[in-house]
Amino acid sequence: TSSYIPLSDRGQWAGITPIPQNDGPNPLVAIMYSPEYRDAMDFFRAVSASGEKSERALELTETIIRMNPAHYTVWQYRMAILLELGKDLEVELELMNEFARENLKSYQVWHHRLLLMTHISPASPQAEIDYIHTSLLPDPKNYHTWAYLHWLFSHFHTLGRITPKMWQEEQRWCDEMLRVDGRNNSAWGWRWFLTIARPEAGGLADQGRGEIIYTLKQIHTIPHNVSAWNYLRGLLKHFSHPFSPILPALHPYLAHPDLKSLIPSPPSSSLSNLPAARDPLPGDTPLPISHAVEFLADTLVEMGRLGDAGLIFAKLGELDRMRAGYWEYRRRACAD
């Protein structure tokens, strides 16, 4: 037998009439809630319907959240109670440290933390930054944590509480994340924010040359890493650089007899002397690399050689069967 004591049998909840969930007379798919969860939610409906904001209501929200950390209505009501009662939000933040560790994938946990930080508004968010870095160790690609990190820096920058040193240290931390896992697309997105897109980034005096060199080195380390290829494209488009000066650094990835005659001669450019791939490449590198072939095709489109680009997109349809339909679409676009 269960040792659970229904809330109606607890003196603390005297005077409250629970409101059962109304699924209608013939629910199509009735959800099998546990007795404890059903009981807690019945009392929560009664409490929220009356607008009660009390210690017992606060305790009830924690009980429900521990059973269902994704219940956004309960989270919202909990925040309203905290503010109404004037609770110490630092204590709540400590509780969220526990919740976040146990529920890293829950958007509601991170949104609640965002609201807490908005109201607490510390003079420096450094402790929170450190917490986020630690939270990413077990799950370095957790979208909700990265989104929260973006918000934190943007919000506290607006308040004037992100120092130049904090930006520099964050850049070093991001570099380390990419050193450990160059395929971490979230870290690449964060690098773009820190280097290119963040408020008052100041631009790059070298027109992105340093970033292009960094990205090419990453590509040469993991040639099939689509994150680095996308970052390279973004850099070239952001700084209005043509694609063709980059091609010499990518030649080893284009090793295929059908491509050799289509590779254009590189023009003179300030982007010369870029890091090149190892030649020959390690024997276990599958060639040609589809990302490089696509880069070649886009270079030819940029140069107006649409017929040659169409031939390459057709070849991509053979090399990358998973996206054959997309490559056919690109080929037809060249013929229009």
Short mmCIF file of N, CA and C in Angstrom, two decimals, residues 20-133:
data_model
loop_
_atom_site.label_atom_id
_atom_site.label_comp_id
_atom_site.label_asym_id
_atom_site.label_seq_id
_atom_site.Cartn_x
_atom_site.Cartn_y
_atom_site.Cartn_z
N PRO A 20 -11.00 18.91 -9.87
CA PRO A 20 -10.46 17.84 -10.73
C PRO A 20 -10.27 18.32 -12.17
N GLN A 21 -9.41 17.66 -12.88
CA GLN A 21 -9.21 17.97 -14.30
C GLN A 21 -10.44 17.54 -15.08
N ASN A 22 -10.89 18.42 -15.97
CA ASN A 22 -12.08 18.11 -16.75
C ASN A 22 -11.68 17.77 -18.18
N ASP A 23 -11.66 16.49 -18.48
CA ASP A 23 -11.32 16.02 -19.83
C ASP A 23 -12.56 15.74 -20.67
N GLY A 24 -13.75 16.10 -20.15
CA GLY A 24 -14.98 15.81 -20.89
C GLY A 24 -15.46 14.40 -20.61
N PRO A 25 -16.64 14.07 -21.10
CA PRO A 25 -17.24 12.75 -20.78
C PRO A 25 -16.52 11.57 -21.43
N ASN A 26 -15.95 11.78 -22.61
CA ASN A 26 -15.31 10.66 -23.33
C ASN A 26 -13.94 11.09 -23.85
N PRO A 27 -12.94 11.23 -22.99
CA PRO A 27 -11.61 11.64 -23.45
C PRO A 27 -11.03 10.62 -24.41
N LEU A 28 -10.44 11.12 -25.49
CA LEU A 28 -9.91 10.23 -26.52
C LEU A 28 -8.73 9.43 -26.01
N VAL A 29 -7.80 10.13 -25.35
CA VAL A 29 -6.62 9.46 -24.79
C VAL A 29 -6.43 9.99 -23.37
N ALA A 30 -6.97 9.30 -22.42
CA ALA A 30 -6.85 9.73 -21.03
C ALA A 30 -5.43 9.50 -20.53
N ILE A 31 -4.84 10.53 -19.96
CA ILE A 31 -3.47 10.43 -19.45
C ILE A 31 -3.49 9.78 -18.07
N MET A 32 -2.63 8.80 -17.89
CA MET A 32 -2.59 8.06 -16.63
C MET A 32 -1.67 8.76 -15.64
N TYR A 33 -2.18 9.80 -14.99
CA TYR A 33 -1.39 10.49 -13.98
C TYR A 33 -1.24 9.62 -12.74
N SER A 34 -0.13 9.83 -12.04
CA SER A 34 0.02 9.16 -10.76
C SER A 34 -0.97 9.77 -9.77
N PRO A 35 -1.39 9.03 -8.74
CA PRO A 35 -2.33 9.58 -7.74
C PRO A 35 -1.77 10.84 -7.08
N GLU A 36 -0.45 10.85 -6.83
CA GLU A 36 0.15 12.01 -6.16
C GLU A 36 0.08 13.25 -7.06
N TYR A 37 0.38 13.08 -8.34
CA TYR A 37 0.36 14.21 -9.25
C TYR A 37 -1.07 14.71 -9.47
N ARG A 38 -2.00 13.79 -9.64
CA ARG A 38 -3.40 14.17 -9.84
C ARG A 38 -3.91 14.96 -8.63
N ASP A 39 -3.59 14.47 -7.44
CA ASP A 39 -4.03 15.14 -6.21
C ASP A 39 -3.45 16.55 -6.11
N ALA A 40 -2.15 16.67 -6.38
CA ALA A 40 -1.49 17.98 -6.27
C ALA A 40 -2.07 18.96 -7.30
N MET A 41 -2.31 18.50 -8.51
CA MET A 41 -2.86 19.38 -9.55
C MET A 41 -4.30 19.79 -9.24
N ASP A 42 -5.07 18.90 -8.65
CA ASP A 42 -6.44 19.26 -8.28
C ASP A 42 -6.44 20.42 -7.29
N PHE A 43 -5.51 20.39 -6.34
CA PHE A 43 -5.42 21.48 -5.37
C PHE A 43 -4.80 22.73 -6.00
N PHE A 44 -3.88 22.53 -6.95
CA PHE A 44 -3.29 23.70 -7.62
C PHE A 44 -4.36 24.46 -8.39
N ARG A 45 -5.26 23.75 -9.06
CA ARG A 45 -6.33 24.43 -9.80
C ARG A 45 -7.18 25.27 -8.86
N ALA A 46 -7.44 24.74 -7.69
CA ALA A 46 -8.25 25.49 -6.73
C ALA A 46 -7.50 26.72 -6.23
N VAL A 47 -6.24 26.55 -5.95
CA VAL A 47 -5.43 27.67 -5.44
C VAL A 47 -5.29 28.76 -6.49
N SER A 48 -4.96 28.37 -7.73
CA SER A 48 -4.76 29.37 -8.77
C SER A 48 -6.07 30.03 -9.16
N ALA A 49 -7.19 29.29 -9.09
CA ALA A 49 -8.49 29.87 -9.42
C ALA A 49 -8.87 30.97 -8.43
N SER A 50 -8.49 30.80 -7.18
CA SER A 50 -8.80 31.81 -6.16
C SER A 50 -7.74 32.91 -6.08
N GLY A 51 -6.61 32.69 -6.79
CA GLY A 51 -5.53 33.68 -6.76
C GLY A 51 -4.74 33.67 -5.47
N GLU A 52 -4.80 32.57 -4.74
CA GLU A 52 -4.08 32.49 -3.45
C GLU A 52 -2.57 32.47 -3.69
N LYS A 53 -1.89 33.34 -2.99
CA LYS A 53 -0.42 33.38 -3.03
C LYS A 53 0.08 33.32 -1.60
N SER A 54 0.43 32.09 -1.19
CA SER A 54 0.77 31.82 0.20
C SER A 54 1.93 30.86 0.27
N GLU A 55 2.40 30.63 1.51
CA GLU A 55 3.50 29.68 1.71
C GLU A 55 3.08 28.28 1.29
N ARG A 56 1.84 27.91 1.59
CA ARG A 56 1.41 26.56 1.21
C ARG A 56 1.29 26.43 -0.30
N ALA A 57 0.87 27.50 -0.95
CA ALA A 57 0.78 27.47 -2.42
C ALA A 57 2.17 27.37 -3.03
N LEU A 58 3.13 28.09 -2.44
CA LEU A 58 4.51 28.03 -2.92
C LEU A 58 5.07 26.62 -2.77
N GLU A 59 4.80 26.01 -1.63
CA GLU A 59 5.25 24.64 -1.40
C GLU A 59 4.61 23.67 -2.39
N LEU A 60 3.34 23.92 -2.70
CA LEU A 60 2.64 23.06 -3.65
C LEU A 60 3.25 23.15 -5.05
N THR A 61 3.64 24.37 -5.47
CA THR A 61 4.25 24.50 -6.79
C THR A 61 5.56 23.71 -6.86
N GLU A 62 6.34 23.72 -5.78
CA GLU A 62 7.59 22.96 -5.80
C GLU A 62 7.31 21.46 -5.89
N THR A 63 6.28 21.02 -5.18
CA THR A 63 5.91 19.60 -5.23
C THR A 63 5.57 19.19 -6.65
N ILE A 64 4.78 20.01 -7.34
CA ILE A 64 4.37 19.68 -8.70
C ILE A 64 5.54 19.75 -9.66
N ILE A 65 6.37 20.78 -9.52
CA ILE A 65 7.51 20.94 -10.42
C ILE A 65 8.49 19.78 -10.28
N ARG A 66 8.65 19.27 -9.09
CA ARG A 66 9.55 18.12 -8.90
C ARG A 66 9.01 16.89 -9.63
N MET A 67 7.69 16.81 -9.77
CA MET A 67 7.11 15.70 -10.51
C MET A 67 7.06 15.98 -12.01
N ASN A 68 6.89 17.25 -12.38
CA ASN A 68 6.77 17.62 -13.79
C ASN A 68 7.46 18.98 -14.00
N PRO A 69 8.77 18.97 -14.23
CA PRO A 69 9.51 20.23 -14.36
C PRO A 69 9.19 21.03 -15.62
N ALA A 70 8.34 20.50 -16.50
CA ALA A 70 8.00 21.21 -17.73
C ALA A 70 6.65 21.92 -17.64
N HIS A 71 6.03 21.96 -16.47
CA HIS A 71 4.70 22.55 -16.33
C HIS A 71 4.82 24.07 -16.22
N TYR A 72 4.74 24.73 -17.38
CA TYR A 72 5.02 26.17 -17.43
C TYR A 72 4.02 27.00 -16.64
N THR A 73 2.75 26.56 -16.55
CA THR A 73 1.75 27.32 -15.79
C THR A 73 2.12 27.35 -14.31
N VAL A 74 2.60 26.23 -13.80
CA VAL A 74 2.99 26.16 -12.39
C VAL A 74 4.22 27.01 -12.15
N TRP A 75 5.17 27.00 -13.09
CA TRP A 75 6.35 27.86 -12.97
C TRP A 75 5.95 29.33 -12.91
N GLN A 76 5.04 29.73 -13.80
CA GLN A 76 4.62 31.13 -13.83
C GLN A 76 3.96 31.52 -12.51
N TYR A 77 3.13 30.63 -11.99
CA TYR A 77 2.44 30.94 -10.73
C TYR A 77 3.43 30.99 -9.57
N ARG A 78 4.42 30.12 -9.63
CA ARG A 78 5.44 30.13 -8.57
C ARG A 78 6.17 31.47 -8.56
N MET A 79 6.51 32.00 -9.73
CA MET A 79 7.22 33.28 -9.77
C MET A 79 6.35 34.39 -9.21
N ALA A 80 5.06 34.34 -9.53
CA ALA A 80 4.15 35.36 -9.01
C ALA A 80 4.06 35.30 -7.49
N ILE A 81 4.08 34.09 -6.94
CA ILE A 81 4.03 33.94 -5.48
C ILE A 81 5.31 34.49 -4.84
N LEU A 82 6.45 34.16 -5.43
CA LEU A 82 7.72 34.64 -4.88
C LEU A 82 7.74 36.16 -4.79
N LEU A 83 7.27 36.82 -5.83
CA LEU A 83 7.27 38.28 -5.84
C LEU A 83 6.23 38.84 -4.87
N GLU A 84 5.06 38.22 -4.82
CA GLU A 84 4.00 38.68 -3.94
C GLU A 84 4.41 38.60 -2.47
N LEU A 85 5.10 37.50 -2.10
CA LEU A 85 5.51 37.30 -0.71
C LEU A 85 6.83 37.97 -0.38
N GLY A 86 7.49 38.54 -1.38
CA GLY A 86 8.77 39.19 -1.13
C GLY A 86 9.85 38.21 -0.69
N LYS A 87 9.84 37.02 -1.28
CA LYS A 87 10.80 35.98 -0.88
C LYS A 87 12.21 36.36 -1.34
N ASP A 88 13.20 35.77 -0.67
CA ASP A 88 14.60 35.99 -1.02
C ASP A 88 14.88 35.23 -2.32
N LEU A 89 15.06 35.96 -3.40
CA LEU A 89 15.25 35.32 -4.70
C LEU A 89 16.61 34.65 -4.83
N GLU A 90 17.56 35.05 -4.01
CA GLU A 90 18.86 34.36 -4.00
C GLU A 90 18.68 32.93 -3.51
N VAL A 91 17.80 32.73 -2.54
CA VAL A 91 17.50 31.37 -2.05
C VAL A 91 16.85 30.56 -3.16
N GLU A 92 15.95 31.19 -3.91
CA GLU A 92 15.31 30.51 -5.03
C GLU A 92 16.33 30.15 -6.11
N LEU A 93 17.30 31.02 -6.31
CA LEU A 93 18.33 30.75 -7.31
C LEU A 93 19.15 29.53 -6.91
N GLU A 94 19.42 29.38 -5.63
CA GLU A 94 20.13 28.19 -5.15
C GLU A 94 19.32 26.93 -5.42
N LEU A 95 18.01 27.03 -5.23
CA LEU A 95 17.15 25.88 -5.53
C LEU A 95 17.20 25.56 -7.02
N MET A 96 17.27 26.60 -7.86
CA MET A 96 17.35 26.39 -9.29
C MET A 96 18.67 25.74 -9.71
N ASN A 97 19.73 25.94 -8.92
CA ASN A 97 20.98 25.24 -9.20
C ASN A 97 20.74 23.73 -9.18
N GLU A 98 19.98 23.29 -8.20
CA GLU A 98 19.64 21.87 -8.11
C GLU A 98 18.74 21.45 -9.26
N PHE A 99 17.71 22.25 -9.54
CA PHE A 99 16.76 21.89 -10.59
C PHE A 99 17.44 21.84 -11.95
N ALA A 100 18.32 22.80 -12.23
CA ALA A 100 18.98 22.83 -13.54
C ALA A 100 19.87 21.61 -13.73
N ARG A 101 20.57 21.20 -12.69
CA ARG A 101 21.43 20.02 -12.80
C ARG A 101 20.61 18.78 -13.14
N GLU A 102 19.40 18.69 -12.57
CA GLU A 102 18.57 17.51 -12.76
C GLU A 102 17.71 17.59 -14.03
N ASN A 103 17.51 18.82 -14.53
CA ASN A 103 16.61 19.01 -15.67
C ASN A 103 17.21 19.96 -16.68
N LEU A 104 18.40 19.63 -17.17
CA LEU A 104 19.10 20.51 -18.09
C LEU A 104 18.31 20.77 -19.37
N LYS A 105 17.47 19.83 -19.76
CA LYS A 105 16.73 19.97 -21.02
C LYS A 105 15.41 20.72 -20.86
N SER A 106 15.08 21.15 -19.66
CA SER A 106 13.81 21.81 -19.43
C SER A 106 13.93 23.31 -19.70
N TYR A 107 13.21 23.78 -20.72
CA TYR A 107 13.21 25.20 -21.02
C TYR A 107 12.68 26.01 -19.84
N GLN A 108 11.66 25.47 -19.14
CA GLN A 108 11.03 26.21 -18.05
C GLN A 108 12.01 26.52 -16.92
N VAL A 109 12.90 25.58 -16.63
CA VAL A 109 13.89 25.81 -15.56
C VAL A 109 14.76 27.01 -15.92
N TRP A 110 15.23 27.08 -17.16
CA TRP A 110 16.12 28.16 -17.57
C TRP A 110 15.37 29.49 -17.68
N HIS A 111 14.10 29.45 -18.10
CA HIS A 111 13.33 30.69 -18.17
C HIS A 111 13.08 31.24 -16.77
N HIS A 112 12.78 30.36 -15.83
CA HIS A 112 12.59 30.79 -14.44
C HIS A 112 13.87 31.43 -13.91
N ARG A 113 15.00 30.83 -14.27
CA ARG A 113 16.29 31.39 -13.83
C ARG A 113 16.50 32.77 -14.45
N LEU A 114 16.11 32.92 -15.72
CA LEU A 114 16.22 34.22 -16.38
C LEU A 114 15.41 35.28 -15.64
N LEU A 115 14.18 34.94 -15.23
CA LEU A 115 13.35 35.88 -14.49
C LEU A 115 13.97 36.23 -13.15
N LEU A 116 14.53 35.24 -12.49
CA LEU A 116 15.19 35.50 -11.20
C LEU A 116 16.34 36.46 -11.36
N MET A 117 17.19 36.24 -12.37
CA MET A 117 18.33 37.12 -12.59
C MET A 117 17.89 38.53 -12.97
N THR A 118 16.76 38.64 -13.68
CA THR A 118 16.24 39.96 -14.03
C THR A 118 15.85 40.73 -12.78
N HIS A 119 15.22 40.05 -11.82
CA HIS A 119 14.79 40.72 -10.59
C HIS A 119 15.94 40.92 -9.61
N ILE A 120 16.83 39.94 -9.50
CA ILE A 120 17.97 40.08 -8.59
C ILE A 120 18.92 41.16 -9.10
N SER A 121 19.19 41.12 -10.40
CA SER A 121 20.02 42.11 -11.09
C SER A 121 21.32 42.40 -10.35
N PRO A 122 22.21 41.40 -10.25
CA PRO A 122 23.46 41.60 -9.51
C PRO A 122 24.36 42.62 -10.20
N ALA A 123 25.25 43.22 -9.42
CA ALA A 123 26.17 44.22 -9.96
C ALA A 123 27.09 43.60 -11.00
N SER A 124 27.40 42.33 -10.84
CA SER A 124 28.20 41.60 -11.82
C SER A 124 27.61 40.22 -12.02
N PRO A 125 27.44 39.79 -13.27
CA PRO A 125 26.90 38.45 -13.54
C PRO A 125 27.97 37.37 -13.59
N GLN A 126 29.18 37.64 -13.11
CA GLN A 126 30.28 36.69 -13.27
C GLN A 126 29.97 35.34 -12.64
N ALA A 127 29.36 35.35 -11.45
CA ALA A 127 29.05 34.08 -10.78
C ALA A 127 28.08 33.25 -11.63
N GLU A 128 27.14 33.94 -12.28
CA GLU A 128 26.17 33.24 -13.13
C GLU A 128 26.84 32.71 -14.39
N ILE A 129 27.77 33.47 -14.95
CA ILE A 129 28.52 33.01 -16.11
C ILE A 129 29.28 31.74 -15.76
N ASP A 130 29.93 31.76 -14.60
CA ASP A 130 30.67 30.57 -14.16
C ASP A 130 29.74 29.37 -14.00
N TYR A 131 28.54 29.63 -13.48
CA TYR A 131 27.58 28.54 -13.30
C TYR A 131 27.19 27.94 -14.65
N ILE A 132 26.96 28.80 -15.64
CA ILE A 132 26.57 28.30 -16.96
C ILE A 132 27.70 27.47 -17.56
N HIS A 133 28.92 27.95 -17.44
CA HIS A 133 30.06 27.19 -17.98
C HIS A 133 30.11 25.80 -17.36
#
